[in-house]
Short mmCIF file of C-alpha atoms and ligand atoms in Angstrom, two decimals:
data_model
loop_
_atom_site.label_atom_id
_atom_site.label_comp_id
_atom_site.label_asym_id
_atom_site.label_seq_id
_atom_site.Cartn_x
_atom_site.Cartn_y
_atom_site.Cartn_z
CA MET A 11 84.66 -97.04 -9.64
CA LEU A 12 86.19 -100.07 -8.05
CA ARG A 13 85.56 -98.44 -4.69
CA SER A 14 81.83 -98.29 -5.32
CA VAL A 15 81.85 -101.97 -6.13
CA MET A 16 83.59 -102.77 -2.88
CA ALA A 17 81.20 -100.52 -0.97
CA PHE A 18 78.46 -102.65 -2.38
CA GLY A 19 79.58 -105.34 0.00
CA VAL A 20 80.08 -107.94 -2.69
CA VAL A 21 82.41 -110.76 -1.85
CA LEU A 22 85.09 -110.83 -4.49
CA VAL A 23 85.34 -114.39 -5.71
CA LEU A 24 87.61 -113.27 -8.47
CA GLY A 25 88.22 -115.97 -10.93
CA LEU A 26 86.97 -118.89 -8.91
CA SER A 27 85.06 -121.37 -10.97
CA SER A 28 82.81 -122.15 -8.10
CA ARG A 29 81.40 -125.64 -7.90
CA ALA A 30 78.12 -124.89 -6.17
CA SER A 31 75.25 -126.84 -7.72
CA GLY A 32 73.86 -125.47 -10.94
CA GLY A 33 77.03 -125.41 -12.99
CA ASP A 34 80.39 -123.71 -13.08
CA ILE A 35 81.03 -120.07 -13.70
CA ASN A 36 83.64 -119.58 -16.39
CA VAL A 37 83.20 -116.13 -17.81
CA ILE A 38 85.78 -114.44 -20.05
CA PRO A 39 86.64 -111.65 -19.43
CA GLN A 40 86.48 -112.32 -15.70
CA PRO A 41 83.83 -110.08 -14.09
CA VAL A 42 84.87 -107.72 -11.30
CA ALA A 43 82.78 -109.35 -8.58
CA VAL A 44 81.08 -112.74 -8.56
CA GLU A 45 79.03 -113.89 -5.61
CA ARG A 46 77.83 -117.44 -6.05
CA ALA A 47 74.71 -118.96 -4.51
CA ASP A 48 73.13 -122.42 -4.64
CA GLY A 49 70.59 -123.36 -7.25
CA ALA A 50 69.85 -122.33 -10.78
CA PHE A 51 67.38 -120.51 -13.01
CA ARG A 52 66.07 -122.71 -15.80
CA VAL A 53 65.55 -121.28 -19.28
CA THR A 54 62.80 -123.11 -21.15
CA PRO A 55 60.65 -122.26 -24.17
CA SER A 56 58.15 -120.60 -21.81
CA THR A 57 60.68 -118.28 -20.16
CA ARG A 58 59.82 -114.62 -20.60
CA ILE A 59 62.13 -111.77 -21.43
CA VAL A 60 60.76 -108.58 -19.86
CA ALA A 61 61.94 -105.08 -20.73
CA GLN A 62 60.62 -101.63 -21.46
CA GLY A 63 61.73 -98.62 -23.49
CA ALA A 64 65.42 -98.48 -24.34
CA ALA A 65 66.04 -101.68 -22.38
CA ALA A 66 63.71 -103.49 -24.80
CA VAL A 67 66.11 -102.68 -27.64
CA GLU A 68 68.83 -104.63 -25.83
CA ALA A 69 66.36 -107.34 -24.76
CA LYS A 70 65.67 -108.03 -28.44
CA LYS A 71 69.38 -108.70 -28.86
CA LEU A 72 69.23 -111.33 -26.14
CA ALA A 73 66.24 -112.90 -27.87
CA ALA A 74 68.09 -112.83 -31.19
CA ALA A 75 71.19 -114.40 -29.62
CA LEU A 76 69.16 -117.29 -28.18
CA ALA A 77 66.92 -117.76 -31.23
CA PRO A 78 69.05 -120.08 -33.42
CA ALA A 79 69.52 -122.69 -30.67
CA MET A 80 65.99 -122.26 -29.30
CA GLY A 81 64.50 -122.55 -32.72
CA PHE A 82 62.21 -119.56 -32.13
CA VAL A 83 62.38 -115.95 -30.98
CA LEU A 84 61.44 -115.28 -27.35
CA GLU A 85 59.73 -111.97 -28.07
CA PRO A 86 60.34 -109.58 -25.15
CA THR A 87 57.24 -108.40 -23.28
CA THR A 88 56.81 -105.29 -21.16
CA SER A 89 55.67 -107.03 -17.98
CA SER A 90 55.48 -110.47 -16.45
CA LYS A 91 52.66 -112.12 -14.53
CA PRO A 92 53.22 -112.87 -10.85
CA GLY A 93 55.01 -116.18 -10.42
CA GLU A 94 56.22 -116.27 -14.00
CA ARG A 95 59.94 -117.00 -14.37
CA ALA A 96 61.49 -114.16 -16.31
CA ILE A 97 64.69 -112.61 -17.54
CA GLU A 98 64.21 -108.96 -16.69
CA MET A 99 66.29 -106.19 -18.21
CA ARG A 100 66.12 -102.70 -16.81
CA LEU A 101 67.91 -99.35 -17.00
CA ASP A 102 68.56 -97.78 -13.62
CA ASP A 103 70.43 -94.51 -13.07
CA SER A 104 71.55 -95.56 -9.64
CA LEU A 105 74.04 -97.90 -11.33
CA SER A 106 75.84 -95.02 -13.04
CA THR A 107 78.65 -95.54 -10.51
CA LEU A 108 79.52 -98.57 -12.67
CA GLY A 109 80.04 -96.33 -15.70
CA ALA A 110 78.45 -96.45 -19.15
CA GLU A 111 79.45 -100.09 -19.72
CA GLY A 112 78.95 -101.56 -16.26
CA TYR A 113 76.04 -103.79 -15.23
CA GLU A 114 74.67 -105.97 -12.51
CA LEU A 115 73.41 -109.48 -13.13
CA ARG A 116 71.43 -111.29 -10.49
CA VAL A 117 70.26 -114.85 -10.92
CA THR A 118 67.82 -116.54 -8.54
CA PRO A 119 65.75 -119.65 -9.28
CA GLU A 120 62.80 -117.35 -10.10
CA GLN A 121 64.44 -114.55 -12.01
CA VAL A 122 67.39 -113.28 -13.98
CA ALA A 123 67.79 -109.51 -13.63
CA ILE A 124 70.20 -107.52 -15.77
CA VAL A 125 70.37 -103.90 -14.65
CA ALA A 126 72.61 -101.11 -15.93
CA ALA A 127 72.72 -97.34 -16.19
CA GLN A 128 73.18 -97.42 -19.97
CA PRO A 129 72.21 -99.74 -22.84
CA ALA A 130 75.85 -100.81 -23.33
CA GLY A 131 75.86 -102.19 -19.79
CA LEU A 132 72.74 -104.25 -20.52
CA PHE A 133 74.44 -105.56 -23.64
CA TYR A 134 77.48 -106.68 -21.65
CA GLY A 135 75.17 -108.26 -19.09
CA ILE A 136 73.70 -110.28 -21.95
CA GLN A 137 77.18 -111.42 -23.00
CA THR A 138 77.87 -112.63 -19.48
CA LEU A 139 74.52 -114.41 -19.36
CA ARG A 140 75.34 -116.20 -22.63
CA GLN A 141 78.49 -117.51 -20.95
CA LEU A 142 76.65 -118.60 -17.80
CA LEU A 143 74.35 -120.73 -19.95
CA PRO A 144 75.56 -124.05 -21.37
CA ALA A 145 77.66 -123.74 -24.52
CA ALA A 146 74.78 -125.25 -26.51
CA VAL A 147 72.99 -121.86 -26.47
CA LEU A 148 75.57 -120.69 -28.97
CA ARG A 149 74.65 -123.39 -31.45
CA PRO A 150 73.70 -122.06 -34.86
CA THR A 151 70.98 -124.70 -35.16
CA ARG A 152 68.01 -125.79 -33.07
CA VAL A 153 68.60 -127.79 -29.90
CA ASP A 154 65.85 -130.26 -28.88
CA ASP A 155 64.14 -129.89 -25.50
CA VAL A 156 65.49 -126.57 -24.37
CA ALA A 157 66.09 -126.63 -20.60
CA TRP A 158 69.19 -124.61 -19.85
CA ASP A 159 70.38 -123.84 -16.34
CA VAL A 160 71.97 -120.59 -15.28
CA PRO A 161 73.74 -120.89 -11.91
CA CYS A 162 72.46 -118.55 -9.20
CA VAL A 163 74.90 -115.71 -8.87
CA ARG A 164 75.23 -112.03 -8.30
CA ILE A 165 77.69 -110.31 -10.61
CA THR A 166 78.74 -106.67 -10.48
CA ASP A 167 80.92 -105.73 -13.38
CA HIS A 168 82.51 -102.90 -15.29
CA PRO A 169 85.53 -102.58 -17.58
CA ARG A 170 88.98 -101.41 -16.57
CA PHE A 171 89.50 -99.59 -19.90
CA GLY A 172 87.24 -97.75 -22.32
CA TRP A 173 89.18 -98.86 -25.43
CA ARG A 174 89.23 -102.63 -25.90
CA GLY A 175 90.15 -103.09 -29.49
CA LEU A 176 91.20 -105.34 -32.30
CA LEU A 177 92.56 -104.38 -35.72
CA ILE A 178 91.81 -106.16 -38.98
CA ASP A 179 93.60 -105.54 -42.25
CA PRO A 180 91.53 -105.90 -45.41
CA ALA A 181 94.14 -103.78 -47.22
CA ARG A 182 96.59 -106.69 -47.45
CA HIS A 183 94.01 -109.39 -48.05
CA PHE A 184 90.49 -108.18 -48.65
CA ILE A 185 87.94 -109.37 -46.07
CA ALA A 186 84.41 -109.91 -47.36
CA LYS A 187 81.76 -107.81 -45.65
CA ASP A 188 79.98 -110.84 -44.18
CA ASP A 189 83.23 -112.05 -42.64
CA VAL A 190 83.67 -108.66 -40.96
CA LEU A 191 80.13 -108.94 -39.54
CA ARG A 192 80.83 -112.39 -38.18
CA PHE A 193 84.10 -111.19 -36.69
CA LEU A 194 82.13 -108.46 -34.89
CA ASP A 195 79.76 -111.07 -33.44
CA VAL A 196 82.66 -112.93 -31.88
CA MET A 197 84.20 -109.69 -30.60
CA ALA A 198 80.93 -108.77 -28.89
CA LEU A 199 80.93 -112.03 -26.95
CA HIS A 200 84.30 -110.93 -25.51
CA LYS A 201 83.10 -107.39 -24.70
CA PHE A 202 85.43 -105.69 -27.19
CA ASN A 203 84.26 -102.22 -28.13
CA ARG A 204 86.61 -101.00 -30.90
CA LEU A 205 87.40 -102.47 -34.28
CA GLN A 206 90.07 -100.61 -36.20
CA ILE A 207 89.85 -101.36 -39.92
CA HIS A 208 93.07 -100.77 -41.83
CA LEU A 209 91.37 -99.69 -45.05
CA THR A 210 94.31 -98.60 -47.14
CA ASP A 211 97.88 -99.68 -47.70
CA ASN A 212 100.39 -100.28 -50.47
CA GLU A 213 98.60 -103.48 -51.39
CA GLY A 214 95.14 -102.04 -51.79
CA TRP A 215 92.59 -99.28 -51.26
CA ARG A 216 89.42 -100.84 -49.81
CA ILE A 217 86.86 -98.07 -49.37
CA GLU A 218 84.77 -96.38 -52.04
CA ILE A 219 85.44 -92.63 -52.16
CA LYS A 220 82.96 -90.91 -54.48
CA LYS A 221 85.23 -87.99 -55.30
CA TYR A 222 88.13 -90.21 -56.37
CA PRO A 223 86.70 -93.26 -58.15
CA GLN A 224 90.07 -94.53 -59.35
CA LEU A 225 91.03 -95.31 -55.75
CA THR A 226 88.90 -98.40 -55.96
CA GLU A 227 88.86 -98.85 -59.77
CA LEU A 228 92.64 -99.20 -59.83
CA GLY A 229 93.80 -99.13 -56.23
CA SER A 230 91.76 -102.13 -55.08
CA GLN A 231 92.91 -104.36 -57.95
CA MET A 232 96.64 -104.66 -57.46
CA ASP A 233 97.93 -108.12 -58.11
CA TRP A 234 99.73 -108.63 -54.84
CA ASN A 235 100.20 -111.99 -53.26
CA LEU A 236 102.92 -112.60 -50.78
CA ARG A 237 102.48 -116.32 -50.43
CA HIS A 238 101.19 -117.29 -53.82
CA ARG A 239 103.20 -115.34 -56.32
CA ASP A 240 102.07 -117.84 -58.94
CA GLY A 241 98.52 -116.54 -58.53
CA THR A 242 97.06 -119.74 -57.11
CA GLY A 243 96.29 -118.30 -53.68
CA PRO A 244 93.13 -116.66 -52.39
CA ARG A 245 92.21 -113.38 -54.02
CA CYS A 246 93.41 -110.17 -52.40
CA PHE A 247 91.19 -107.89 -54.49
CA GLY A 248 88.10 -106.02 -53.46
CA PHE A 249 86.67 -103.02 -51.67
CA TYR A 250 83.73 -101.89 -49.55
CA THR A 251 81.10 -99.70 -51.19
CA GLN A 252 79.81 -96.86 -49.05
CA ASP A 253 76.66 -98.90 -48.48
CA ASP A 254 78.78 -101.82 -47.25
CA ILE A 255 80.53 -99.45 -44.85
CA ARG A 256 77.24 -98.09 -43.54
CA GLN A 257 76.08 -101.64 -42.93
CA ILE A 258 79.27 -102.62 -41.10
CA VAL A 259 79.17 -99.46 -38.96
CA GLN A 260 75.52 -100.08 -38.02
CA TYR A 261 76.07 -103.77 -37.30
CA ALA A 262 78.98 -102.85 -35.04
CA ALA A 263 76.99 -100.09 -33.31
CA ASP A 264 74.23 -102.60 -32.56
CA ARG A 265 76.92 -104.54 -30.69
CA HIS A 266 78.26 -101.40 -28.97
CA ILE A 267 81.41 -101.55 -31.07
CA THR A 268 82.84 -98.43 -32.67
CA ILE A 269 84.55 -98.92 -36.01
CA VAL A 270 87.73 -96.86 -36.13
CA PRO A 271 88.67 -96.31 -39.77
CA GLU A 272 92.35 -96.10 -40.67
CA ILE A 273 93.43 -94.23 -43.78
CA GLU A 274 97.21 -94.60 -43.98
CA MET A 275 99.40 -91.61 -44.80
CA PRO A 276 101.96 -90.42 -45.79
CA PHE A 277 103.55 -93.88 -46.24
CA HIS A 278 101.82 -97.23 -46.89
CA ALA A 279 100.15 -95.23 -49.64
CA GLY A 280 101.11 -97.17 -52.77
CA ALA A 281 97.51 -97.92 -53.76
CA GLU A 282 96.47 -94.29 -54.03
CA ILE A 283 99.67 -93.36 -55.83
CA VAL A 284 98.86 -96.01 -58.44
CA ALA A 285 95.37 -94.56 -58.78
CA TYR A 286 96.50 -90.93 -58.76
CA PRO A 287 100.22 -90.75 -59.61
CA GLU A 288 100.17 -87.00 -59.01
CA LEU A 289 100.23 -87.84 -55.28
CA GLY A 290 103.67 -89.43 -55.57
CA ILE A 291 107.24 -88.27 -55.70
CA ALA A 292 108.35 -87.62 -59.31
CA PRO A 293 104.73 -87.84 -60.51
CA ASP A 294 105.39 -87.43 -64.24
CA ARG A 295 107.48 -90.56 -64.39
CA LEU A 296 104.87 -92.55 -62.41
CA ALA A 297 102.06 -91.27 -64.63
CA SER A 298 103.82 -92.56 -67.73
CA LEU A 299 103.71 -96.16 -66.46
CA GLU A 300 100.96 -98.80 -66.56
CA PRO A 301 99.16 -99.13 -63.17
CA GLN A 302 100.65 -102.51 -62.25
CA LYS A 303 104.10 -101.22 -63.21
CA ARG A 304 103.48 -98.00 -61.25
CA TRP A 305 102.64 -100.13 -58.27
CA ARG A 306 105.95 -101.94 -58.48
CA GLU A 307 107.85 -98.67 -58.87
CA THR A 308 106.26 -96.49 -56.19
CA SER A 309 107.99 -96.29 -52.86
CA GLY A 310 104.59 -96.09 -51.17
CA LEU A 311 105.36 -92.59 -49.92
CA VAL A 312 103.29 -89.60 -51.02
CA ALA A 313 104.76 -86.17 -51.64
CA PRO A 314 102.94 -83.92 -49.16
CA ARG A 315 102.43 -81.00 -51.50
CA PRO A 316 99.37 -78.78 -50.87
CA GLN A 317 97.24 -80.73 -53.39
CA THR A 318 98.09 -83.95 -51.58
CA VAL A 319 96.88 -82.43 -48.32
CA ILE A 320 93.63 -81.49 -50.06
CA PHE A 321 93.28 -85.01 -51.47
CA PHE A 322 93.51 -86.61 -48.03
CA GLN A 323 91.22 -84.04 -46.47
CA ASP A 324 88.65 -84.78 -49.20
CA VAL A 325 88.98 -88.47 -48.42
CA LEU A 326 88.60 -87.79 -44.70
CA THR A 327 85.47 -85.74 -45.40
CA GLU A 328 83.77 -88.82 -46.88
CA VAL A 329 85.24 -91.00 -44.15
CA MET A 330 83.75 -88.75 -41.45
CA GLU A 331 80.36 -88.93 -43.15
CA LEU A 332 80.48 -92.72 -42.97
CA PHE A 333 82.09 -93.33 -39.58
CA PRO A 334 80.69 -91.70 -36.43
CA SER A 335 83.85 -92.65 -34.49
CA ARG A 336 85.34 -89.72 -32.60
CA HIS A 337 88.79 -91.13 -33.36
CA ILE A 338 89.96 -91.27 -36.97
CA HIS A 339 93.24 -93.12 -37.56
CA ILE A 340 95.65 -91.68 -40.12
CA GLY A 341 98.43 -94.26 -39.79
CA GLY A 342 101.63 -92.25 -39.89
CA ASP A 343 103.99 -95.20 -39.39
CA GLU A 344 107.22 -96.32 -40.99
CA ALA A 345 107.54 -93.43 -43.44
CA ASN A 346 110.74 -93.61 -45.45
CA ILE A 347 111.02 -89.84 -45.30
CA GLU A 348 114.61 -89.74 -46.51
CA LEU A 349 113.01 -89.85 -49.97
CA TRP A 350 111.75 -86.33 -49.29
CA THR A 351 115.22 -85.25 -48.16
CA ASN A 352 116.57 -86.22 -51.56
CA ASP A 353 113.76 -84.82 -53.71
CA PRO A 354 114.27 -81.27 -55.11
CA GLU A 355 110.57 -80.44 -55.05
CA MET A 356 110.23 -81.49 -51.39
CA GLN A 357 113.44 -79.65 -50.51
CA ALA A 358 111.89 -76.50 -51.92
CA GLN A 359 108.70 -77.09 -49.98
CA MET A 360 110.59 -77.57 -46.70
CA LYS A 361 112.36 -74.30 -47.35
CA ARG A 362 109.10 -72.52 -48.13
CA LEU A 363 107.50 -73.83 -44.93
CA GLN A 364 110.71 -73.09 -42.97
CA LEU A 365 111.01 -76.69 -41.87
CA LYS A 366 114.35 -78.00 -40.66
CA ASP A 367 114.22 -81.43 -42.24
CA ALA A 368 112.02 -84.28 -43.44
CA HIS A 369 110.87 -84.99 -39.85
CA GLY A 370 109.57 -81.44 -39.79
CA LEU A 371 107.70 -82.08 -43.04
CA HIS A 372 106.20 -85.28 -41.59
CA SER A 373 104.87 -83.43 -38.54
CA TRP A 374 103.68 -80.53 -40.70
CA PHE A 375 101.68 -82.98 -42.79
CA ILE A 376 100.20 -84.75 -39.74
CA ALA A 377 99.37 -81.33 -38.25
CA GLN A 378 97.37 -80.46 -41.40
CA MET A 379 95.29 -83.58 -40.86
CA ASP A 380 94.92 -82.94 -37.16
CA ALA A 381 93.70 -79.36 -37.70
CA PHE A 382 91.23 -80.61 -40.28
CA LEU A 383 89.84 -83.44 -38.15
CA SER A 384 89.73 -81.23 -35.05
CA SER A 385 87.80 -78.55 -36.90
CA HIS A 386 85.17 -81.24 -37.55
CA GLY A 387 85.05 -82.28 -33.92
CA ARG A 388 87.07 -85.47 -34.45
CA ARG A 389 90.34 -86.60 -32.95
CA LEU A 390 93.34 -87.78 -34.86
CA VAL A 391 94.90 -91.04 -33.77
CA GLY A 392 98.13 -92.33 -35.29
CA TRP A 393 100.96 -94.82 -34.77
CA ASP A 394 103.71 -93.67 -32.43
CA GLU A 395 105.93 -92.29 -35.23
CA ILE A 396 103.66 -89.23 -35.24
CA LEU A 397 105.37 -88.21 -31.99
CA GLN A 398 108.50 -87.28 -33.93
CA GLY A 399 108.71 -83.54 -34.34
CA GLY A 400 106.03 -82.66 -31.80
CA LEU A 401 102.27 -83.09 -31.68
CA ALA A 402 99.15 -81.02 -31.19
CA PRO A 403 97.62 -81.63 -27.73
CA GLY A 404 94.42 -83.38 -28.81
CA VAL A 405 96.16 -86.14 -30.76
CA THR A 406 95.96 -89.77 -29.60
CA VAL A 407 98.98 -92.04 -29.98
CA MET A 408 98.88 -95.77 -30.64
CA SER A 409 102.05 -97.25 -29.20
CA TRP A 410 103.24 -100.18 -31.32
CA ARG A 411 107.04 -100.10 -31.32
CA GLY A 412 107.10 -101.21 -27.71
CA GLU A 413 105.72 -99.08 -24.90
CA GLN A 414 108.10 -96.13 -25.12
CA GLY A 415 105.91 -94.11 -27.46
CA GLY A 416 102.91 -94.64 -25.23
CA ILE A 417 104.83 -93.72 -22.10
CA ALA A 418 106.26 -90.54 -23.63
CA ALA A 419 102.91 -89.54 -25.09
CA ALA A 420 100.91 -90.16 -21.90
CA ASN A 421 103.45 -88.31 -19.79
CA ALA A 422 103.20 -85.41 -22.25
CA GLY A 423 99.43 -85.38 -21.75
CA HIS A 424 98.28 -87.28 -24.85
CA ASP A 425 95.75 -90.04 -24.83
CA VAL A 426 97.30 -93.36 -25.78
CA VAL A 427 96.20 -96.83 -26.82
CA MET A 428 98.74 -99.53 -26.01
CA ALA A 429 99.37 -101.86 -28.94
CA PRO A 430 102.99 -103.05 -28.58
CA THR A 431 104.37 -105.73 -30.88
CA SER A 432 105.69 -107.53 -27.78
CA HIS A 433 102.20 -108.40 -26.50
CA THR A 434 99.50 -107.49 -29.01
CA TYR A 435 100.68 -108.54 -32.49
CA PHE A 436 98.44 -111.43 -33.32
CA ASP A 437 100.04 -111.79 -36.76
CA TYR A 438 103.09 -113.21 -34.93
CA TYR A 439 103.61 -116.93 -34.34
CA GLN A 440 101.96 -118.39 -31.25
CA GLY A 441 104.07 -121.53 -31.06
CA PRO A 442 107.14 -123.10 -32.72
CA ALA A 443 107.19 -121.80 -36.30
CA ALA A 444 107.72 -125.29 -37.72
CA SER A 445 104.33 -126.45 -36.48
CA GLU A 446 102.38 -123.26 -37.16
CA PRO A 447 100.96 -121.83 -40.37
CA LEU A 448 103.34 -119.42 -42.08
CA ALA A 449 103.33 -116.06 -40.27
CA ILE A 450 105.13 -112.76 -40.57
CA GLY A 451 107.59 -113.68 -37.82
CA GLY A 452 107.88 -112.95 -34.11
CA ASN A 453 106.66 -115.15 -31.30
CA LEU A 454 103.72 -114.26 -29.13
CA PRO A 455 102.34 -117.16 -27.10
CA LEU A 456 99.07 -116.90 -25.20
CA ALA A 457 100.74 -116.56 -21.77
CA GLN A 458 102.71 -113.57 -22.96
CA VAL A 459 99.58 -111.79 -24.16
CA TYR A 460 97.94 -112.49 -20.82
CA SER A 461 100.93 -111.14 -18.90
CA TYR A 462 100.52 -107.69 -20.41
CA ASP A 463 99.59 -104.69 -18.30
CA PRO A 464 98.64 -101.68 -20.44
CA VAL A 465 99.70 -99.24 -17.74
CA PRO A 466 103.52 -99.26 -17.65
CA GLU A 467 105.04 -98.12 -14.37
CA ALA A 468 106.88 -95.33 -16.15
CA ILE A 469 103.62 -93.46 -16.70
CA ALA A 470 103.20 -90.87 -13.97
CA PRO A 471 100.23 -91.60 -11.64
CA ASP A 472 98.42 -88.42 -12.67
CA ARG A 473 98.81 -89.39 -16.36
CA VAL A 474 97.49 -92.94 -16.09
CA ARG A 475 94.04 -91.72 -17.08
CA HIS A 476 95.50 -91.02 -20.54
CA VAL A 477 95.81 -94.74 -21.18
CA LEU A 478 92.54 -95.30 -23.01
CA GLY A 479 93.13 -99.01 -23.32
CA VAL A 480 94.63 -101.77 -25.38
CA GLN A 481 94.38 -103.23 -28.88
CA GLY A 482 95.39 -106.46 -30.64
CA GLN A 483 96.60 -106.37 -34.27
CA LEU A 484 95.74 -108.88 -36.97
CA TRP A 485 97.90 -107.54 -39.76
CA GLY A 486 96.91 -109.25 -42.95
CA GLU A 487 100.03 -109.94 -45.01
CA PHE A 488 99.83 -113.66 -44.21
CA ILE A 489 96.18 -113.95 -43.25
CA ALA A 490 94.02 -114.61 -46.27
CA THR A 491 91.02 -116.56 -44.98
CA PRO A 492 88.52 -116.23 -42.10
CA ALA A 493 89.61 -119.61 -40.69
CA HIS A 494 93.22 -118.46 -40.52
CA ARG A 495 92.18 -115.09 -39.05
CA TYR A 496 90.28 -116.82 -36.22
CA TYR A 497 93.23 -119.14 -35.68
CA MET A 498 95.53 -116.16 -35.19
CA ALA A 499 93.01 -114.21 -33.13
CA TYR A 500 91.71 -116.81 -30.70
CA PRO A 501 92.41 -117.59 -27.96
CA ARG A 502 94.92 -114.71 -27.82
CA ALA A 503 92.12 -112.18 -28.23
CA ALA A 504 90.32 -113.81 -25.29
CA ALA A 505 93.40 -113.05 -23.17
CA LEU A 506 93.46 -109.50 -24.48
CA ALA A 507 89.76 -109.08 -23.74
CA GLU A 508 90.49 -109.93 -20.15
CA ILE A 509 93.41 -107.48 -19.98
CA GLY A 510 91.15 -104.75 -21.29
CA TRP A 511 88.19 -105.51 -19.08
CA SER A 512 89.07 -107.27 -15.83
CA ALA A 513 90.56 -105.79 -12.68
CA ARG A 514 94.33 -105.83 -12.59
CA GLU A 515 94.33 -107.56 -9.19
CA ALA A 516 92.25 -110.45 -10.55
CA LYS A 517 94.84 -111.57 -13.08
CA ASP A 518 95.84 -115.20 -12.69
CA TYR A 519 97.02 -117.12 -15.73
CA GLU A 520 96.32 -120.65 -14.51
CA GLN A 521 92.89 -119.62 -13.48
CA PHE A 522 92.33 -117.94 -16.85
CA VAL A 523 93.36 -121.10 -18.67
CA SER A 524 90.97 -123.15 -16.60
CA ARG A 525 88.09 -120.85 -17.59
CA LEU A 526 89.41 -120.77 -21.12
CA ARG A 527 89.02 -124.54 -21.48
CA HIS A 528 85.29 -124.05 -21.04
CA HIS A 529 85.29 -120.96 -23.20
CA LEU A 530 86.94 -122.83 -26.07
CA GLU A 531 83.97 -125.17 -26.05
CA ARG A 532 81.80 -122.10 -26.75
CA LEU A 533 84.05 -121.09 -29.62
CA ARG A 534 83.91 -124.65 -30.95
CA VAL A 535 80.11 -124.57 -30.88
CA LEU A 536 80.22 -121.26 -32.74
CA GLY A 537 82.42 -122.84 -35.40
CA ILE A 538 85.43 -120.66 -34.64
CA THR A 539 88.70 -122.22 -35.80
CA PHE A 540 90.77 -121.19 -32.77
CA ARG A 541 94.28 -122.41 -32.09
CA PRO A 542 94.16 -125.30 -29.60
CA LEU A 543 95.96 -124.93 -26.28
CA ASP A 544 99.42 -126.49 -26.01
C1 TNX B 612 104.25 -103.01 -39.00
S1 TNX B 612 102.31 -101.80 -37.00
C2 TNX B 612 103.24 -102.27 -39.55
C3 TNX B 612 102.25 -102.95 -40.42
C4 TNX B 612 102.63 -104.38 -40.70
C5 TNX B 612 103.07 -105.02 -39.40
C6 TNX B 612 103.37 -106.48 -39.52
C7 TNX B 612 102.44 -100.71 -38.00
C8 TNX B 612 102.01 -99.44 -37.54
N1 TNX B 612 102.98 -100.97 -39.21
O1 TNX B 612 102.09 -102.22 -41.62
O2 TNX B 612 101.53 -105.03 -41.23
O3 TNX B 612 104.23 -104.36 -38.93
O4 TNX B 612 103.57 -107.07 -38.27
#
């Protein structure tokens, strides 16, 4: 794809914040090719937005994005009069060389043209245009005397990777639906296209499942609070109804973001064991306890007996009805499977299934889920522990314990998403711990995020295509409020957005930071509580 861009004859001004008249260009993630010209296009209340058919759907999103600061909605029209200054949006098959997410943006004093082969490309063109405009366009309230200049430029752009993700964790601290929607808005500005939602964990079950009502009746109400054991901290309780989920999924889809649901198994499963103790090891003892007591006593590991497999498949059935995502995440990490080794019932089951050990039982269990999801046309994705004991070919691996899992999986022909703690764990500190809000540990400064390349050299050249992309993790043990979540996410997520989107050759940290200084002004205008630069 890069070749077609070069063939286009565009001068690569990668990363230069050109100082030609009409304002600087400081777009994040850095577009593939930027050709700057003199002059500017001026957006005023009489500017037209022109689009037809499917392009008009995206054009409305541009109008909606500009509306709060403009104080009115620039309704798109289907044509412009000669001489009228217009922002034109158009679908054009000839740009399919740029892929489903690529676009071209041309700005002259008379016209802004956003052209793409697919609606997603138009949407990303809009995001770039929002960043070419002054930061004031992002204001949530009306700006007087709208006269905003867009510098004349010709941008040709497309992403390096198809999976540019973030993870949020309402299982540890529940995240209100409206906060998720707002988080999606900010992601869209950075051209992210995947949001993994960690919906279940020991600390809570956060999605309504009609067949198993106790999951939310009991499993969403556990009194867990890492920081505020005295109960004075923010509430952790709550769950999404199926209507909430449908709304989140639709809101994300409108922003070309796919929500990837994660239902954790067989470990990190304390919440469902509290709700249905028959899922646990030694179920009779668990069932005899009060829920809160059960919660303190469960190891968080289910016993993968046949009924447990059916339980999770039932859950996944409702999950698949709600989430169109091709990839469904089943967790699979950190299982303390030695508890199976020592349990007579599980020993008998391993014998029955002719499995060598608990690792064998873990892969057997994951294989049941894989077969089930595959038979419904979906693909299982799991943390790299699912590699232990062998994997079915269609399974996607998320590499978190460093890159080794991703390297091994890609070389074995699996799709992988790179999510190593070393570069993508945004729950880690981003400066000296003494001057940062309490975090889980680690140290991941902005420069280290930016230095990441999701394609390790150890992946064979003919397997590189298996690297779907990269994802940043906002695990929620210590993140209880939206302000804190944004503080942990930004600007590190801006660096990750660039890793996921921009050409490898264009990477330049100093240059990124210089664009970022302008970008932070946009986040400030949006009211995002980012962490200031050092
Ligand atoms: C490990 S990453 C986990 C999470 C924690 C995280 C904290 C992964 C697959 N498991 O459950 O929240 O560390 O950094």
